[in-house]
Tab-separated table of C-alpha atoms and ligand atoms in Angstrom:
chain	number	residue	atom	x	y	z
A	1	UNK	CA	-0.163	-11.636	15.719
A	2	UNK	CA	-0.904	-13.063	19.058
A	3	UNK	CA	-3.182	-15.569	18.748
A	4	UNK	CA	-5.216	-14.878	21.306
A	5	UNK	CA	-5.532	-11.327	19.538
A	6	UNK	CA	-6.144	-13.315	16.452
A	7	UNK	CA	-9.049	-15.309	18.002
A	8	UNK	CA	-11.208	-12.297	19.375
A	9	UNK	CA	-10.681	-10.387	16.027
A	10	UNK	CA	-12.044	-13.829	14.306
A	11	UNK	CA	-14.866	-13.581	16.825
A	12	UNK	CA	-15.786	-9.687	16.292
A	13	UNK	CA	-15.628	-9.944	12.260
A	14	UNK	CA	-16.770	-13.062	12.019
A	15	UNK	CA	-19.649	-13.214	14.513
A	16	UNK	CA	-20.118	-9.339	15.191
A	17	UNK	CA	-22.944	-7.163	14.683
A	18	UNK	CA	-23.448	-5.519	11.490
A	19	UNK	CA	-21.005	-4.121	9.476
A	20	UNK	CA	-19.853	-0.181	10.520
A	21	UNK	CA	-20.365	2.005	7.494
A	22	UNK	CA	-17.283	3.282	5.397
A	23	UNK	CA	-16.308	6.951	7.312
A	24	UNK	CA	-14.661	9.150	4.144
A	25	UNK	CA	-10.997	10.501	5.440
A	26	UNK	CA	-10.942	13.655	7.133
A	27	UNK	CA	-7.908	14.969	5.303
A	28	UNK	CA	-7.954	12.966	1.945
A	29	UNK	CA	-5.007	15.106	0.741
A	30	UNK	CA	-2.564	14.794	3.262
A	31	UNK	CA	-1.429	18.848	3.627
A	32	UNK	CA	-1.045	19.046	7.669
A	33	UNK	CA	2.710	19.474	7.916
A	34	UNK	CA	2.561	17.737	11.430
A	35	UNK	CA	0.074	15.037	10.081
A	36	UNK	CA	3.094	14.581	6.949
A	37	UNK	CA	5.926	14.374	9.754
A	38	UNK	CA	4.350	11.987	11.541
A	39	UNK	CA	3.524	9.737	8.641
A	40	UNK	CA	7.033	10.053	7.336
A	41	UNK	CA	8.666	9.024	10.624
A	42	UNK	CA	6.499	5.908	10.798
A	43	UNK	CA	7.919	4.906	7.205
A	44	UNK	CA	11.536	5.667	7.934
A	45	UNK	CA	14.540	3.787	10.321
A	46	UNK	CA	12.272	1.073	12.158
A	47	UNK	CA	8.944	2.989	12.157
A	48	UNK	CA	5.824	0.796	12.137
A	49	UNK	CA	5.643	1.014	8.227
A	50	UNK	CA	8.890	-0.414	7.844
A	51	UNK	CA	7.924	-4.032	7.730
A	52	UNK	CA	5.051	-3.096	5.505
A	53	UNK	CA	6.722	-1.320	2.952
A	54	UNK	CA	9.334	-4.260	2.840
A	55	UNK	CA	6.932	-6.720	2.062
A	56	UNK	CA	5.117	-4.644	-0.539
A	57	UNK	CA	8.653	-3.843	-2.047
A	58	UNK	CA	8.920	-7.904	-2.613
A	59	UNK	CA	5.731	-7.757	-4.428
A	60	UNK	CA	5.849	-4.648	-6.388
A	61	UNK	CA	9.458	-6.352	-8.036
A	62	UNK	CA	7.732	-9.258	-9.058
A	63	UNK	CA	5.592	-7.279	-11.564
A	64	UNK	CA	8.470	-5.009	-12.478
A	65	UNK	CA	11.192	-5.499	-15.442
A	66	UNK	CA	14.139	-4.275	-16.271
A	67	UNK	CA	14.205	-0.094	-18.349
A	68	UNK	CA	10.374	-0.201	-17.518
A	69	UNK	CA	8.574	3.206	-16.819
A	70	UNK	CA	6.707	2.746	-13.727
A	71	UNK	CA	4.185	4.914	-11.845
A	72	UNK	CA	3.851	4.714	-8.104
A	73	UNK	CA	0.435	6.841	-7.104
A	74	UNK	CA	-0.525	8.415	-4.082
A	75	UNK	CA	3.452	8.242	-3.339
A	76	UNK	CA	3.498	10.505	-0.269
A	77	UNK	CA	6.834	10.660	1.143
A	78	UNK	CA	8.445	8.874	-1.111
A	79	UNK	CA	9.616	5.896	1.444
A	80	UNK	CA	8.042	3.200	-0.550
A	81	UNK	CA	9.415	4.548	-3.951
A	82	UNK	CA	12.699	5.152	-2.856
A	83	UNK	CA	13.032	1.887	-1.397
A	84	UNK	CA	11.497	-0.026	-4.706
A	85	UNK	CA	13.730	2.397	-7.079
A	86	UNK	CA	17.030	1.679	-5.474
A	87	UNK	CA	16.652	-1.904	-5.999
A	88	UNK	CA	15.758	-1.480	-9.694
A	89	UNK	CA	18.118	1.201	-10.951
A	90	UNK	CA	17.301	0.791	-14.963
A	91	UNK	CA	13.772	2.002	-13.822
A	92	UNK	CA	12.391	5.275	-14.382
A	93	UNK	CA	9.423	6.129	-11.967
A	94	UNK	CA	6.913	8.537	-11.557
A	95	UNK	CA	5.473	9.269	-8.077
A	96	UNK	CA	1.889	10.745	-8.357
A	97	UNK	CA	0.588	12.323	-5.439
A	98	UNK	CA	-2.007	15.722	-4.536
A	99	UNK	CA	-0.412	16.909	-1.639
A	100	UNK	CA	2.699	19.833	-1.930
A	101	UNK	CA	3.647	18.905	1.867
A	102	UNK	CA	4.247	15.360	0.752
A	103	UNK	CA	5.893	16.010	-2.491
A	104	UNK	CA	8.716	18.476	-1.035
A	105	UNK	CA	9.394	14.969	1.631
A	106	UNK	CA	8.989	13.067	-1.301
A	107	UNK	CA	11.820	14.812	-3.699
A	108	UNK	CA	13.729	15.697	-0.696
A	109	UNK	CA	14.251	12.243	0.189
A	110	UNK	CA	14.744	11.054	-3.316
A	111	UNK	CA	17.855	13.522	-3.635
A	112	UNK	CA	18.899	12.805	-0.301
A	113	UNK	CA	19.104	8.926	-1.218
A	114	UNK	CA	21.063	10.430	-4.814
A	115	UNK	CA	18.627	8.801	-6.758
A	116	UNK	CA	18.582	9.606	-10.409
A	117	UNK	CA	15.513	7.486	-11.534
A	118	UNK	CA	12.539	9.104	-10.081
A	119	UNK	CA	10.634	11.995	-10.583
A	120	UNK	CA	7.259	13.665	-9.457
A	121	UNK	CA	3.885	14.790	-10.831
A	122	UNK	CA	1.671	16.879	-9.239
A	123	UNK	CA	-2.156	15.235	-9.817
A	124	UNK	CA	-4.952	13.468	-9.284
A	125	UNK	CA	-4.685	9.668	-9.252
A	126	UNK	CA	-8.130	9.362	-10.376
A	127	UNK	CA	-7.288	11.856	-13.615
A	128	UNK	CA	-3.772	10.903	-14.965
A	129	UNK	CA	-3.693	13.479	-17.631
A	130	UNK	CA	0.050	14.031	-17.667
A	131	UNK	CA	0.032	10.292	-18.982
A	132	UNK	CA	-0.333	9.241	-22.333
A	133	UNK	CA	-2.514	6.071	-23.109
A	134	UNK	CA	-0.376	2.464	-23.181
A	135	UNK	CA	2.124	4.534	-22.359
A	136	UNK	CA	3.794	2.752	-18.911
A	137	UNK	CA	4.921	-0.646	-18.053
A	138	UNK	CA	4.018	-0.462	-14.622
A	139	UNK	CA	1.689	1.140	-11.505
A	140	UNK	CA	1.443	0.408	-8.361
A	141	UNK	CA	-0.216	2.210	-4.881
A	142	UNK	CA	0.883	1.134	-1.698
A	143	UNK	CA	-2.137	2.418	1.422
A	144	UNK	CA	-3.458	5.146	-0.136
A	145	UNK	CA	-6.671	3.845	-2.170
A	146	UNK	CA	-8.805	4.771	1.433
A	147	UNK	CA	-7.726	8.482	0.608
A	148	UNK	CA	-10.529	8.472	-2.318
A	149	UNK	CA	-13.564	9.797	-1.546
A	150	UNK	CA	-15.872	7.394	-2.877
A	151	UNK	CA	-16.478	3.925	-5.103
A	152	UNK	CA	-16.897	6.349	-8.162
A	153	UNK	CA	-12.738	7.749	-7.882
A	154	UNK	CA	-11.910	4.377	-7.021
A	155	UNK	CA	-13.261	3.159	-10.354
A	156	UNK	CA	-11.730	6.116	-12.179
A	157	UNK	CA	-8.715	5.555	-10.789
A	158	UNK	CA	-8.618	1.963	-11.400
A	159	UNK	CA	-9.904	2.852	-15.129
A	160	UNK	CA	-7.165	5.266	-15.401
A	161	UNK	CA	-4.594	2.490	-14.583
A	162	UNK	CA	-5.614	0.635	-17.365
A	163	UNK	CA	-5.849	3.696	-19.937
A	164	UNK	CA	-1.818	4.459	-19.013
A	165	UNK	CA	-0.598	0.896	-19.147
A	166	UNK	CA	1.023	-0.926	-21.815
A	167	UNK	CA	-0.759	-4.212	-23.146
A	168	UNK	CA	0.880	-7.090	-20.275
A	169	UNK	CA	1.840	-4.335	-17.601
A	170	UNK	CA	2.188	-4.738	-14.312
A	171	UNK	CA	0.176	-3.942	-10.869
A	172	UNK	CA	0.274	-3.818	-8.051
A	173	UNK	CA	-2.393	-2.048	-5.570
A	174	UNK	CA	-2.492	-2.802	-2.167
A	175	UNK	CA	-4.545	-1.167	0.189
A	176	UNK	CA	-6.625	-1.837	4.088
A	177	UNK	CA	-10.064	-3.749	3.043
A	178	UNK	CA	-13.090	-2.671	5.369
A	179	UNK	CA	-13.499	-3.815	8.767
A	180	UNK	CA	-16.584	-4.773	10.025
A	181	UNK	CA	-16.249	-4.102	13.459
A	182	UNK	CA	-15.440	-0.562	15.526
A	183	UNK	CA	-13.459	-3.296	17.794
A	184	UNK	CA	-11.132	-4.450	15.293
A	185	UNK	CA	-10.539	-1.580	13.898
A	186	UNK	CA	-9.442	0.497	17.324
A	187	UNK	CA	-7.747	-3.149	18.150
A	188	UNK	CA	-5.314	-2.574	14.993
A	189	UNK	CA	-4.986	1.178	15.484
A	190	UNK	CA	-4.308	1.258	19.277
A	191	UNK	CA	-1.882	-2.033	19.035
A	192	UNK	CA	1.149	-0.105	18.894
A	193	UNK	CA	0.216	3.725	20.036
A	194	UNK	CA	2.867	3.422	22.622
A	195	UNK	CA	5.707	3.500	20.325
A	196	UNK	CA	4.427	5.528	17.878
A	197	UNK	CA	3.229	9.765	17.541
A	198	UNK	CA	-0.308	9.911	18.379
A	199	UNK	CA	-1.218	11.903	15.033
A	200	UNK	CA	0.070	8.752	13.589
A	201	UNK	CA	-2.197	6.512	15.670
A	202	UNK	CA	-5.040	8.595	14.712
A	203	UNK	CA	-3.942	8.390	10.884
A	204	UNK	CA	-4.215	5.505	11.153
A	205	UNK	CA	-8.016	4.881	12.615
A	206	UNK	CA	-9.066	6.941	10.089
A	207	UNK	CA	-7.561	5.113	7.583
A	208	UNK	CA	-8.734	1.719	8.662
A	209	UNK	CA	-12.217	3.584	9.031
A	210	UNK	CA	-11.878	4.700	5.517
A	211	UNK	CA	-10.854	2.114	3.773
A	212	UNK	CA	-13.057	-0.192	1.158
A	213	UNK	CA	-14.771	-3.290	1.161
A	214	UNK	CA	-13.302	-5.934	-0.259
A	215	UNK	CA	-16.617	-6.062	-2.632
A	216	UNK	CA	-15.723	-2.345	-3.799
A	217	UNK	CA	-12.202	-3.548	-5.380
A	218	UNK	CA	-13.608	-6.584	-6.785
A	219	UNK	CA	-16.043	-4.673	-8.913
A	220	UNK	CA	-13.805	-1.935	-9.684
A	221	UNK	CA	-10.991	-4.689	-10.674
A	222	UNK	CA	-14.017	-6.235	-12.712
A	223	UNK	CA	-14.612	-2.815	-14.834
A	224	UNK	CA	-11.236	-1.803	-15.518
A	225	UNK	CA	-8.216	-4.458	-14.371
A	226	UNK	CA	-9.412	-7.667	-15.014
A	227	UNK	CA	-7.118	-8.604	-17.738
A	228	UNK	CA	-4.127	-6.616	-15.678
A	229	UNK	CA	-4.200	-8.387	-12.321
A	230	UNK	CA	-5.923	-10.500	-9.885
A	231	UNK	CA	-7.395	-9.250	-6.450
A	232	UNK	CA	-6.354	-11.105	-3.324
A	233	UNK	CA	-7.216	-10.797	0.302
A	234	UNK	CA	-5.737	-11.173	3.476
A	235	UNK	CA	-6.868	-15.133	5.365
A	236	UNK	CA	-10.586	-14.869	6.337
A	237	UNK	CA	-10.810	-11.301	7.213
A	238	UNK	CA	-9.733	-9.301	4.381
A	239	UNK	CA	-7.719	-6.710	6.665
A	240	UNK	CA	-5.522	-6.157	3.854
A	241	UNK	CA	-6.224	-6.079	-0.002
A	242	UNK	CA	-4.057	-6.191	-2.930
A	243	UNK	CA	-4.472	-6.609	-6.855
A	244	UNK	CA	-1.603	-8.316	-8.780
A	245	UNK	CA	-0.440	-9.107	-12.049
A	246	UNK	CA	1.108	-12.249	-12.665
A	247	UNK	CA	5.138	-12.171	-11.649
A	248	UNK	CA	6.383	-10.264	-14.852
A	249	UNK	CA	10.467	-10.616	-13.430
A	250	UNK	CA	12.588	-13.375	-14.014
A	251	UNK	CA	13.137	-14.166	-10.783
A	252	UNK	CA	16.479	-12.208	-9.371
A	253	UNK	CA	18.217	-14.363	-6.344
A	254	UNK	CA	20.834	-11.114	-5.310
A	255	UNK	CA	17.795	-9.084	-4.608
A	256	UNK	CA	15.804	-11.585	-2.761
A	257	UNK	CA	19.417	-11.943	-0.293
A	258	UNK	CA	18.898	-8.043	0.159
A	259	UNK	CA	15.387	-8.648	1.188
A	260	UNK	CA	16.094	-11.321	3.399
A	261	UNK	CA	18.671	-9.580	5.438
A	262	UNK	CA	16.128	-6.206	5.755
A	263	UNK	CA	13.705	-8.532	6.893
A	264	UNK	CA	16.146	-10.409	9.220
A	265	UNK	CA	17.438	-6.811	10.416
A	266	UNK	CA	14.055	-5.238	11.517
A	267	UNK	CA	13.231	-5.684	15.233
A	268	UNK	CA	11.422	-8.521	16.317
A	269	UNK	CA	8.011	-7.103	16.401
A	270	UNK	CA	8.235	-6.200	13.186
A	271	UNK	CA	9.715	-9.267	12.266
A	272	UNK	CA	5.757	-11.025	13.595
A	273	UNK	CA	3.965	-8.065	11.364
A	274	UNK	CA	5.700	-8.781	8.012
A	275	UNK	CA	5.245	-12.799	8.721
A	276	UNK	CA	1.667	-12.181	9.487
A	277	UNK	CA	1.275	-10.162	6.235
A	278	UNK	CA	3.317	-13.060	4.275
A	279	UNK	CA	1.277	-15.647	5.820
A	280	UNK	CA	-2.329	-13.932	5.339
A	281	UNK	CA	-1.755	-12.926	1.712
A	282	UNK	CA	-0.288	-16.401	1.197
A	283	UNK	CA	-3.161	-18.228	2.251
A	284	UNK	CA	-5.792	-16.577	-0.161
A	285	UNK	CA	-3.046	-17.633	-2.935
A	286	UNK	CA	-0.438	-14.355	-3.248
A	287	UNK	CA	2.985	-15.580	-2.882
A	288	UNK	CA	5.812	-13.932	-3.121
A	289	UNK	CA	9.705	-15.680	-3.905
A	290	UNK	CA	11.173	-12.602	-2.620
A	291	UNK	CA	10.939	-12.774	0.910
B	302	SAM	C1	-1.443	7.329	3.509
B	302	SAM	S1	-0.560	8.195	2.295
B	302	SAM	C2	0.262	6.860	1.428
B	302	SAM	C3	1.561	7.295	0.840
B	302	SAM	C4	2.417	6.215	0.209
B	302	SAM	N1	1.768	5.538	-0.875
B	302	SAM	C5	2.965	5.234	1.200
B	302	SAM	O1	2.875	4.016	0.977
B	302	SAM	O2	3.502	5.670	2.211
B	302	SAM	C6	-1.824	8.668	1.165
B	302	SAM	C7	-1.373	9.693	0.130
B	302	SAM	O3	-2.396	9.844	-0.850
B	302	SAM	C8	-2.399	11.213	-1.273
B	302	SAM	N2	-3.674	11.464	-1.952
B	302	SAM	C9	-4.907	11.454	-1.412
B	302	SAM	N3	-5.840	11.636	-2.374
B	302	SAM	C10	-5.169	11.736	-3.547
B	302	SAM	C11	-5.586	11.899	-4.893
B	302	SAM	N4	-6.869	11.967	-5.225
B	302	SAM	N5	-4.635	11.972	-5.843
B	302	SAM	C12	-3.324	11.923	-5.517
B	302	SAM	N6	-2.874	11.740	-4.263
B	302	SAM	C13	-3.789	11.645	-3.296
B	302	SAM	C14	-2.191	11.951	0.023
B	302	SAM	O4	-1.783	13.273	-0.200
B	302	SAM	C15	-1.116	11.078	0.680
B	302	SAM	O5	0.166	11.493	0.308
């Protein structure tokens, strides 16, 4: 991030006026098919979620092992789970999500990629009923915690993960943390509207304006996930927030070369957003030996 960028976003969240109240999502199942396109396209071939989903992909193999059964919810398109379940072939995952639209992208990409270890489940995240207790090694959520309505799903949700997993499973939930400041938020919405569809732009403001504190994860982590994972923040303004087990993978040197050169392929301002979201998360402590 610029750091000129980086000083007046300091100066509005630090300094600002009071905080701006969480706004609920306007669609909180994503069902617009032109809303779904748009999101897709961002994920895919050098959209602005590509260095995002990279970096979570480093993090999300940390807590997986080889054979485990691993559930990715809210999986939309599928572009995050793809990516994670080529790289770990003796996996078999499970992406959760509400929304029909994004399931047909979702198993539409998954056979287009011939991949053989995933399938889907139509449901709630916050009511995993097709899930057996301690009966998974593994969840994870990449941005898609703002799509609950309120601190009550995120608590069942979070509750949930811990009814499904197995004693010493792993997690990973990472998610936008509340801004305090309209500024800020239309700052990291607008910053790249030129290159991007503007339903995707506006996706994205209402995701930022949905999304929760960083004092709403900490006590939902403190009902349900405490024993599972730890919660992290990004560096003095917690943009971005994530909950994480302790690395459960030995650590695998072939897959971190495959990271490397994805993250030495994407264009260079991607290149500055996955560094920024290395550097914040490593500062408040989450490291990854993947990237
Ligand atoms: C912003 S997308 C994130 C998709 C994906 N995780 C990714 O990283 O690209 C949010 C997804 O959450 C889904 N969703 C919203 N509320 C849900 C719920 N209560 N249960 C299951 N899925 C839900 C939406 O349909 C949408 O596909």
């Amino acid at each position: 991030m610029p750091s000129v960028a980086m000083a007046k976003i300091l100066f509005w969240e630090l300094l600002g006026a009071k905080s701006q109240p969480r706004k609920t999502e306007p669609d909180l199942v994503m069902d617009d098919p032109d809303k779904v396109a748009a999101y897709t396209k961002a994920g895919r071939v050098d959209g602005v979620m590509a260095p995002v989903y990279l970096h979570h992909c480093a993090h999300i193999s940390e807590v997986i092992c080889p054979g485990d059964r691993v559930i990715d919810l809210a999986c939309g398109p599928a572009t995050q789970l793809a990516m994670v379940a080529q790289f770990h072939p003796s996996c078999q995952f499970t992406g959760v999500d509400l929304s029909e639209q994004m399931l047909g992208r979702a198993e539409a990409h998954v056979a287009d990629l011939g991949l053989v270890n995933v399938d889907f489940v139509r449901s709630d995240i916050s009511k995993l009923q097709a899930f057996e207790d301690n009966s998974v090694d593994a969840v994870y959520s990449t941005v898609a915690l703002h799509h609950l309505p309120d601190v009550v799903a995120l608590k069942r949700t979070f509750s949930e993960v811990a009814r499904v997993l197995k004693p010493g499973g792993g997690v990973y939930l990472v998610d936008f943390g509340h801004l305090k400041s309209q500024q800020t938020i239309d700052y990291f919405a607008y910053q790249y509207a030129d290159r991007q569809a503007e339903l995707f732009t506006l996706d994205y403001l209402y995701s930022l304006e949905a999304a929760f504190g960083k004092n709403d994860f900490e006590s939902a982590v403190a009902e349900s996930l405490s024993e599972y994972a730890k919660l992290y923040s990004s560096f003095l303004v917690p943009y971005n927030v994530a909950i994480k087990s302790e690395r459960r993978a030995e650590f695998d040197p072939e897959l971190k070369q495959k990271l490397v050169k994805l993250r030495s392929a994407l264009p260079a301002c991607h290149k500055r957003d996955i560094s920024d979201l290395v550097f914040s998360f490593a500062m408040s402590g989450m490291r990854t030996k993947l990237l």
